[in-house]
Amino acid sequence: MSILVINAGSSSVKFALFEFDTLRSLARGLLDWPGDAQHAVVTLTPADGNPISRELDVPDYRAGVVAALEMLRTSKTLGDGILVRVVGHRLIHGGPQIRRPVRIDAAMKDLIARYTHVAPLHIPAGLEAIAATESALPDVPQVGLFDTAFFADIPPAAYLYPLPYAWYEDWGIRRFGYHGTSHAYCTERAAEMLHRDPSQLRLVICHLGQGSSATAVRGGVAVTNTMGFSPLEGFMMGTRSGTVDPGILLHVLKERGMSVDELADTLHKKSGLLGISGVSSDFRQVEAAAAEGNDRARLALDVYAYRVRAMVGALAVTLGGLDALVFTGGIGENSAWLRAEVCKGLECLGVHLDASRKGTSYSLGDESAERGESRRAKKAASPLFWPDVDIAAPNSPARVLVIQTREDFMIAREARRMVLEKMNAECGK
Ligand code: AMP
């Protein structure tokens, strides 16, 4: 029996399959629309095998997900068909009341749809993936983990905007926070790596990927996240602007003849790394262009690093100090340059990188980056071990951790927990 995790994005869907009893990873999948909307490609990668791809002609997003689920379920590369016990969805927004994973039913779908205006690209995709699962796996329970749930306890001082209070009361305009599943995972993992209880730790976690955010965590509880009402606030991202002066927006609307739709498109899809560099939204490609002497690519990287560093400083101060700075997400996990650049100037907060590793790539496959026990031995002993590293100097008061985020694992674990709790409750009746 297995657990299927679905992470539905606006233009692609990621799948992950885990063994129910052990949470061992069985396979990953990606559904993508590389060209036109009717032509999808599904790639399935078994944990111990080579990827297989299939092209699909599908009328729409939902049909694409149904076809991908069918391929996953019946694929001979995964044995004689997969029996899915529960499906876990990564969902963007469940509102400030939802703190825990939920069983998805009609009322929950209505609740999710109510927040479509906040994340108009992501929320419809999540709902389509739920509908596709209902159609492809009608008897399988579905569980949702919300990105906002980890931020259910952020205090009013952190979530209120200095706008007319009626906007909050009447329209629900407040900060929510996103990437919560990743930040929650990194909180647990950091405590495990430091051999400390989460209740003792002050953490700043930087999830830096195509979308990016940072969270301040005190005692295991999120105090604030840099994304706010929508996932547009905070850090500069691949194509998203992050925080900018609202005066600029008023200016381009009033004085430059820009329409609201054009402005939305610019802030979401034409800003960030792409907007400044003019090269790409992909950090690796911008790094490569900068290395070849492209000045705007260099500038984009400098702005990116400056903004992350400034925010880490601000968040650490809200915590009254820092026990560990965590880097995660595709950029945080892989760019040694970015991590070093962010940490420059954070010495005043007790952050000191290990100088002997300066310039070393701490890529996750790098055996030499692991201290102490043999990574291989640990990996062999536990299917739940991942190669995370502490890259701070030995005497650095604050640790600097690089953690491979595992949102899919968190979702699988919580979905499994809900199934087991329900079974136990039924046995106890
Ligand atoms: P994510 O959204 O977490 O998958 O992260 C995607 C981002 O990570 C993209 O901007 C990639 O360019 C970046 N990334 C992935 N690998 C590397 C790497 N080795 N060095 C720098 N950036 C990377």
Coordinates of C-alpha atoms and ligand atoms in Angstrom, one line a residue:
M1 CA 0.0 0.0 0.0
S2 CA 1.2 3.5 -0.7
I3 CA 0.7 7.2 0.0
L4 CA 0.4 9.5 -3.0
V5 CA 1.4 13.1 -2.6
I6 CA 0.3 15.7 -5.1
N7 CA 1.8 19.2 -5.3
A8 CA -0.3 21.0 -8.0
G9 CA 1.3 24.2 -9.4
S10 CA -0.1 26.6 -11.9
S11 CA 1.7 25.0 -14.9
S12 CA 3.0 21.7 -13.6
V13 CA 2.1 19.0 -11.1
K14 CA 4.6 17.1 -8.9
F15 CA 3.8 13.6 -7.6
A16 CA 5.5 11.5 -5.0
L17 CA 4.7 8.0 -3.9
F18 CA 5.7 6.5 -0.5
E19 CA 5.3 3.1 1.0
F20 CA 2.6 3.4 3.6
D21 CA 4.2 1.3 6.4
T22 CA 7.7 2.7 6.2
L23 CA 7.4 6.1 4.4
R24 CA 10.1 4.9 2.1
S25 CA 10.1 6.8 -1.2
L26 CA 8.9 4.7 -4.1
A27 CA 8.8 7.1 -7.0
R28 CA 8.4 10.7 -8.1
G29 CA 6.5 12.1 -11.0
L30 CA 6.1 15.3 -12.9
L31 CA 3.3 16.4 -15.2
D32 CA 4.3 19.3 -17.4
W33 CA 2.9 21.2 -20.3
P34 CA 6.1 22.2 -22.2
G35 CA 4.4 23.7 -25.2
D36 CA 0.7 24.1 -25.8
A37 CA -2.0 23.4 -23.2
Q38 CA -3.3 20.3 -24.9
H39 CA 0.0 18.5 -25.0
A40 CA 1.3 17.2 -21.7
V41 CA 4.3 15.1 -20.7
V42 CA 4.4 12.8 -17.7
T43 CA 7.7 11.7 -16.3
L44 CA 7.8 8.9 -13.7
T45 CA 11.0 8.2 -11.8
P46 CA 11.0 5.1 -9.6
A47 CA 13.3 5.4 -6.5
D48 CA 15.6 2.8 -7.9
G49 CA 15.2 3.1 -11.6
N50 CA 15.4 5.3 -14.6
P51 CA 12.8 7.9 -15.6
I52 CA 10.2 7.0 -18.1
S53 CA 8.2 9.6 -20.0
R54 CA 5.0 9.6 -21.9
E55 CA 3.3 12.3 -24.0
L56 CA -0.4 12.8 -23.5
D57 CA -3.0 14.7 -25.5
V58 CA -5.4 16.1 -23.0
P59 CA -8.1 18.7 -23.2
D60 CA -7.3 20.5 -20.0
Y61 CA -5.4 20.5 -16.7
R62 CA -7.8 18.2 -14.9
A63 CA -7.7 15.6 -17.6
G64 CA -3.9 15.8 -17.5
V65 CA -3.8 15.0 -13.8
V66 CA -6.3 12.1 -14.3
A67 CA -4.1 10.6 -17.1
A68 CA -1.0 11.0 -15.0
L69 CA -2.6 9.3 -12.0
E70 CA -3.7 6.4 -14.2
M71 CA -0.1 6.1 -15.5
L72 CA 1.3 6.2 -12.0
R73 CA -1.3 3.6 -10.7
T74 CA -0.8 1.1 -13.5
S75 CA 2.9 1.5 -14.3
K76 CA 4.6 -1.8 -14.6
T77 CA 7.9 -0.1 -13.6
L78 CA 6.5 0.1 -10.1
G79 CA 5.5 -3.6 -9.9
D80 CA 2.1 -5.0 -10.5
G81 CA 0.2 -1.8 -10.0
I82 CA 0.0 0.6 -7.1
L83 CA -2.7 0.4 -4.3
V84 CA -3.1 4.0 -3.0
R85 CA -4.3 4.1 0.6
V86 CA -4.5 7.9 1.0
V87 CA -3.7 11.0 -1.2
G88 CA -2.1 14.0 0.5
H89 CA -2.3 17.4 -1.3
R90 CA -0.1 20.4 -0.8
L91 CA -2.5 23.3 -0.7
I92 CA -1.6 26.9 -0.6
H93 CA -4.3 28.5 1.6
G94 CA -6.7 27.3 4.2
G95 CA -7.3 30.6 6.0
P96 CA -6.0 31.5 9.5
Q97 CA -8.2 29.1 11.4
I98 CA -6.7 25.9 10.0
R99 CA -3.7 24.7 12.0
R100 CA -3.6 21.0 11.1
P101 CA -3.9 18.7 8.1
V102 CA -7.6 18.2 7.1
R103 CA -9.7 15.6 5.4
I104 CA -10.9 17.1 2.2
D105 CA -14.6 17.1 1.7
A106 CA -17.2 19.4 0.1
A107 CA -17.0 22.0 2.9
M108 CA -13.3 22.0 2.7
K109 CA -13.3 22.5 -1.0
D110 CA -15.6 25.5 -0.6
L111 CA -13.3 27.0 2.0
I112 CA -10.3 26.6 -0.3
A113 CA -12.1 28.2 -3.2
R114 CA -12.9 31.2 -1.0
Y115 CA -9.2 32.2 -1.0
T116 CA -8.8 32.0 -4.8
H117 CA -8.4 35.8 -5.0
V118 CA -5.2 35.6 -2.8
A119 CA -3.4 33.1 -5.0
P120 CA -5.2 33.0 -8.3
L121 CA -2.6 30.9 -10.0
H122 CA -2.2 28.2 -7.4
I123 CA -5.6 27.7 -5.7
P124 CA -7.6 26.7 -8.8
A125 CA -4.8 24.2 -9.7
G126 CA -5.1 22.6 -6.2
L127 CA -8.9 22.3 -6.6
E128 CA -8.5 20.8 -10.1
A129 CA -6.0 18.2 -8.7
I130 CA -8.5 17.3 -6.0
A131 CA -11.3 16.9 -8.6
A132 CA -9.0 14.8 -10.8
T133 CA -8.1 12.6 -7.8
E134 CA -11.8 12.1 -7.0
S135 CA -12.4 10.9 -10.5
A136 CA -9.3 8.7 -10.9
L137 CA -9.2 7.3 -7.3
P138 CA -12.8 7.7 -6.2
D139 CA -12.6 5.5 -3.0
V140 CA -9.3 6.9 -1.7
P141 CA -9.5 9.5 1.1
Q142 CA -7.8 12.8 0.4
V143 CA -5.9 14.9 3.0
G144 CA -4.7 18.5 2.6
L145 CA -1.8 20.3 4.2
F146 CA -2.0 24.0 3.9
D147 CA 1.0 26.3 3.5
T148 CA -0.7 28.8 5.7
A149 CA -1.2 26.4 8.7
F150 CA 2.2 26.9 10.2
F151 CA 1.4 30.6 10.6
A152 CA -1.9 30.2 12.4
D153 CA -0.3 31.6 15.6
I154 CA 1.6 34.6 14.3
P155 CA 0.7 37.6 16.5
P156 CA -1.5 40.5 15.4
A157 CA 1.5 42.9 15.5
A158 CA 3.0 40.7 12.7
Y159 CA -0.1 40.0 10.7
L160 CA -1.8 43.4 10.6
Y161 CA -1.0 45.9 7.9
P162 CA -1.0 49.6 8.7
L163 CA -4.1 50.1 6.6
P164 CA -7.6 51.1 7.6
Y165 CA -8.6 48.6 10.3
A166 CA -11.9 48.0 8.4
W167 CA -9.9 46.4 5.5
Y168 CA -9.0 43.7 8.0
E169 CA -12.4 43.4 9.6
D170 CA -14.5 43.6 6.5
W171 CA -12.3 42.2 3.8
G172 CA -9.9 39.9 5.8
I173 CA -6.8 41.8 4.6
R174 CA -3.9 40.6 6.7
R175 CA -0.7 38.8 6.4
F176 CA -0.9 34.9 6.2
G177 CA 2.5 33.5 5.4
Y178 CA 3.3 30.7 2.9
H179 CA 5.7 27.8 2.4
G180 CA 4.6 26.6 5.8
T181 CA 5.0 22.9 5.2
S182 CA 8.7 23.5 4.2
H183 CA 9.3 25.8 7.2
A184 CA 7.6 23.4 9.6
Y185 CA 9.8 20.5 8.2
C186 CA 13.0 22.6 8.6
T187 CA 12.0 23.5 12.1
E188 CA 11.8 19.9 13.1
R189 CA 14.9 18.9 11.1
A190 CA 17.0 21.8 12.5
A191 CA 16.2 20.7 16.1
E192 CA 17.0 17.1 15.2
M193 CA 20.4 18.2 13.7
L194 CA 21.3 20.4 16.7
H195 CA 20.1 17.8 19.2
R196 CA 17.9 20.4 20.8
D197 CA 14.2 20.6 21.6
P198 CA 12.4 23.0 19.2
S199 CA 11.1 24.8 22.2
Q200 CA 14.7 26.0 23.0
L201 CA 15.5 27.4 19.5
R202 CA 15.3 30.7 17.7
L203 CA 15.5 30.0 14.0
V204 CA 15.4 32.0 10.8
I205 CA 14.6 29.7 7.9
C206 CA 15.2 30.9 4.4
H207 CA 13.3 28.9 1.8
L208 CA 14.9 30.2 -1.4
G209 CA 13.6 28.6 -4.6
Q210 CA 11.5 29.8 -7.6
G211 CA 9.3 31.2 -4.9
S212 CA 11.1 32.4 -1.7
S213 CA 10.3 33.3 1.8
A214 CA 11.8 33.5 5.3
T215 CA 10.2 32.5 8.6
A216 CA 11.2 33.5 12.1
V217 CA 10.5 30.6 14.5
R218 CA 10.7 30.9 18.3
G219 CA 10.2 27.8 20.4
G220 CA 9.0 25.8 17.5
V221 CA 6.2 28.3 16.7
A222 CA 6.3 30.6 13.6
V223 CA 6.5 34.3 14.6
T224 CA 6.3 35.7 11.1
N225 CA 6.8 34.9 7.5
T226 CA 8.0 37.3 4.8
M227 CA 5.1 36.4 2.5
G228 CA 2.0 38.2 3.5
F229 CA -1.6 38.5 2.2
S230 CA -0.4 36.9 -1.0
P231 CA 2.8 35.0 -2.0
L232 CA 4.0 38.2 -3.8
E233 CA 5.3 39.9 -0.7
G234 CA 8.8 39.6 0.8
F235 CA 11.9 38.4 -1.0
M236 CA 12.6 39.1 -4.7
M237 CA 11.9 35.8 -6.5
G238 CA 12.4 34.2 -9.9
T239 CA 9.8 36.3 -11.6
R240 CA 7.9 37.9 -8.7
S241 CA 8.9 41.3 -7.4
G242 CA 8.6 40.7 -3.7
T243 CA 8.1 43.8 -1.5
V244 CA 8.2 47.1 -3.4
D245 CA 7.1 50.6 -2.5
P246 CA 3.3 50.7 -3.1
G247 CA 3.9 54.3 -4.4
I248 CA 5.5 52.8 -7.5
L249 CA 2.4 50.8 -8.2
L250 CA 0.2 53.9 -7.9
H251 CA 2.6 55.8 -10.1
V252 CA 2.6 53.3 -13.0
L253 CA -1.2 53.0 -12.8
K254 CA -1.8 56.7 -12.7
E255 CA 1.1 58.2 -14.7
R256 CA 2.3 55.5 -17.0
G257 CA -0.9 54.3 -18.4
M258 CA -0.5 50.7 -17.2
S259 CA -3.6 48.6 -16.7
V260 CA -4.2 46.6 -13.6
D261 CA -3.9 43.4 -15.5
E262 CA -0.5 44.5 -17.0
L263 CA 0.7 45.5 -13.6
A264 CA -0.4 42.1 -12.1
D265 CA 1.4 40.3 -14.9
T266 CA 4.5 42.4 -14.4
L267 CA 4.7 41.8 -10.7
H268 CA 4.1 38.1 -10.9
K269 CA 5.8 37.1 -14.1
K270 CA 8.3 39.8 -15.3
S271 CA 10.0 41.0 -12.2
G272 CA 12.5 39.5 -9.7
L273 CA 15.6 37.8 -11.1
L274 CA 14.2 37.9 -14.6
G275 CA 13.1 41.5 -14.4
I276 CA 16.5 42.8 -13.3
S277 CA 18.9 40.5 -15.2
G278 CA 16.9 40.2 -18.4
V279 CA 18.5 36.8 -18.7
S280 CA 16.4 34.3 -16.8
S281 CA 14.2 33.6 -13.8
D282 CA 16.4 30.6 -13.0
F283 CA 19.1 31.4 -10.4
R284 CA 21.6 28.9 -11.9
Q285 CA 21.3 30.6 -15.3
V286 CA 21.7 34.1 -13.8
E287 CA 24.8 32.9 -11.8
A288 CA 26.2 31.5 -15.1
A289 CA 25.6 34.7 -17.0
A290 CA 27.1 36.8 -14.1
A291 CA 30.2 34.5 -14.3
E292 CA 30.5 35.3 -18.0
G293 CA 30.6 39.0 -17.2
N294 CA 26.9 40.0 -17.7
D295 CA 26.6 43.1 -15.5
R296 CA 22.8 43.0 -15.1
A297 CA 22.9 39.3 -14.1
R298 CA 25.5 40.3 -11.4
L299 CA 23.3 43.1 -10.3
A300 CA 20.3 40.8 -10.0
L301 CA 22.3 38.5 -7.8
D302 CA 23.6 41.3 -5.6
V303 CA 20.0 42.7 -5.1
Y304 CA 18.8 39.2 -4.3
A305 CA 21.5 38.6 -1.7
Y306 CA 21.2 42.1 -0.2
R307 CA 17.5 41.6 0.4
V308 CA 17.9 38.2 1.9
R309 CA 20.6 39.4 4.3
A310 CA 18.6 42.5 5.3
M311 CA 15.6 40.3 6.1
V312 CA 17.5 37.7 8.0
G313 CA 18.9 40.5 10.2
A314 CA 15.4 42.0 10.8
L315 CA 13.9 38.6 11.6
A316 CA 16.8 37.6 13.9
V317 CA 16.2 40.9 15.8
T318 CA 12.5 40.2 16.2
L319 CA 13.6 36.9 17.9
G320 CA 16.1 38.7 20.1
G321 CA 18.9 36.6 18.7
L322 CA 19.6 33.6 16.5
D323 CA 20.5 30.0 17.3
A324 CA 20.5 28.8 13.7
L325 CA 20.1 30.2 10.2
V326 CA 18.6 27.6 7.9
F327 CA 18.9 27.6 4.1
T328 CA 16.6 25.4 2.0
G329 CA 14.9 25.4 -1.4
G330 CA 16.7 24.9 -4.7
I331 CA 18.8 28.1 -4.3
G332 CA 19.3 27.8 -0.5
E333 CA 20.4 24.2 -0.8
N334 CA 22.7 24.6 -3.8
S335 CA 24.2 28.0 -4.1
A336 CA 27.3 28.3 -1.9
W337 CA 27.9 31.8 -3.3
L338 CA 24.4 33.0 -2.2
R339 CA 24.8 31.5 1.3
A340 CA 28.3 33.1 1.8
E341 CA 27.0 36.5 0.5
V342 CA 24.0 36.4 2.8
C343 CA 26.1 35.6 5.8
K344 CA 28.6 38.4 5.1
G345 CA 27.7 41.1 7.6
L346 CA 25.7 38.7 9.9
E347 CA 28.7 38.2 12.1
C348 CA 27.1 40.8 14.5
L349 CA 24.4 38.2 15.0
G350 CA 26.9 35.4 15.8
V351 CA 26.8 33.9 12.3
H352 CA 30.2 32.7 11.1
L353 CA 30.6 30.4 8.2
D354 CA 33.3 27.8 8.2
A355 CA 36.1 29.6 6.4
S356 CA 37.9 26.4 5.4
R357 CA 34.9 25.7 3.3
K358 CA 34.8 29.0 1.5
G359 CA 33.9 28.5 -2.1
T360 CA 33.2 24.8 -1.5
S361 CA 30.0 23.6 -3.1
Y362 CA 27.9 22.1 -0.4
S363 CA 25.7 20.3 -2.9
L364 CA 23.7 17.6 -1.3
G365 CA 25.6 14.9 -3.1
D366 CA 28.9 16.2 -1.6
E367 CA 30.1 13.5 0.8
S368 CA 32.9 15.7 2.0
A369 CA 30.4 18.3 3.4
E370 CA 29.1 15.9 6.0
R371 CA 30.9 16.0 9.4
G372 CA 31.2 13.2 11.9
E373 CA 29.4 10.0 11.3
S374 CA 29.5 8.3 7.9
R375 CA 26.7 9.6 5.8
R376 CA 26.5 6.3 4.0
A377 CA 26.1 4.3 7.2
K378 CA 23.4 6.6 8.5
K379 CA 21.6 6.4 5.2
A380 CA 21.7 2.7 5.2
A381 CA 20.4 2.6 8.7
S382 CA 17.4 4.8 8.1
P383 CA 15.2 5.4 5.1
L384 CA 14.3 8.8 6.6
F385 CA 17.9 10.1 6.6
W386 CA 18.8 13.0 4.2
P387 CA 22.2 14.5 3.8
D388 CA 21.8 17.9 5.5
V389 CA 24.8 19.8 6.7
D390 CA 26.0 22.4 9.3
I391 CA 28.3 24.8 7.5
A392 CA 29.0 27.2 10.4
A393 CA 32.5 27.5 11.9
P394 CA 33.0 25.3 14.9
N395 CA 33.0 28.2 17.3
S396 CA 30.1 30.1 15.6
P397 CA 27.5 30.9 18.2
A398 CA 24.8 30.6 15.6
R399 CA 24.7 27.5 13.5
V400 CA 24.1 27.7 9.7
L401 CA 22.2 24.7 8.4
V402 CA 21.6 23.6 4.9
I403 CA 18.5 21.4 4.9
Q404 CA 17.0 19.6 1.9
T405 CA 13.4 20.5 2.3
R406 CA 10.9 17.6 2.2
E407 CA 7.5 18.9 1.8
D408 CA 6.3 15.8 0.1
F409 CA 7.6 13.6 3.0
M410 CA 5.8 15.9 5.6
I411 CA 2.6 15.5 3.6
A412 CA 3.0 11.8 3.4
R413 CA 3.7 11.5 7.1
E414 CA 0.7 13.6 8.1
A415 CA -1.6 11.8 5.7
R416 CA -0.5 8.5 7.1
R417 CA -1.0 9.8 10.7
M418 CA -4.5 10.8 9.9
V419 CA -5.3 7.4 8.4
L420 CA -3.9 5.6 11.5
E421 CA -5.7 7.9 13.9
K422 CA -9.0 7.2 12.2
M423 CA -8.3 3.4 12.3
N424 CA -7.4 3.6 16.0
A425 CA -10.5 5.6 16.7
E426 CA -12.7 3.1 14.9
C427 CA -11.0 0.2 16.8
G428 CA -11.6 1.9 20.1
K429 CA -15.4 2.3 19.4
Ligands
AMP1 P1 12.9 25.2 -6.3 O1 11.8 26.1 -6.6 O2 13.1 25.0 -4.8 O3 12.9 23.9 -7.1 O4 14.3 26.0 -6.7 C1 14.5 26.4 -8.0 C2 15.6 27.3 -8.1 O5 16.8 26.7 -7.5 C3 16.0 27.8 -9.5 O6 16.1 29.2 -9.5 C4 17.3 27.1 -9.8 O7 18.1 27.8 -10.6 C5 17.9 27.0 -8.4 N1 19.0 26.0 -8.3 C6 18.8 24.7 -8.4 N2 20.1 24.1 -8.4 C7 21.0 25.1 -8.3 C8 22.4 25.2 -8.1 N3 23.1 24.1 -8.2 N4 23.0 26.4 -8.0 C9 22.2 27.5 -7.9 N5 20.9 27.5 -8.0 C10 20.2 26.3 -8.2

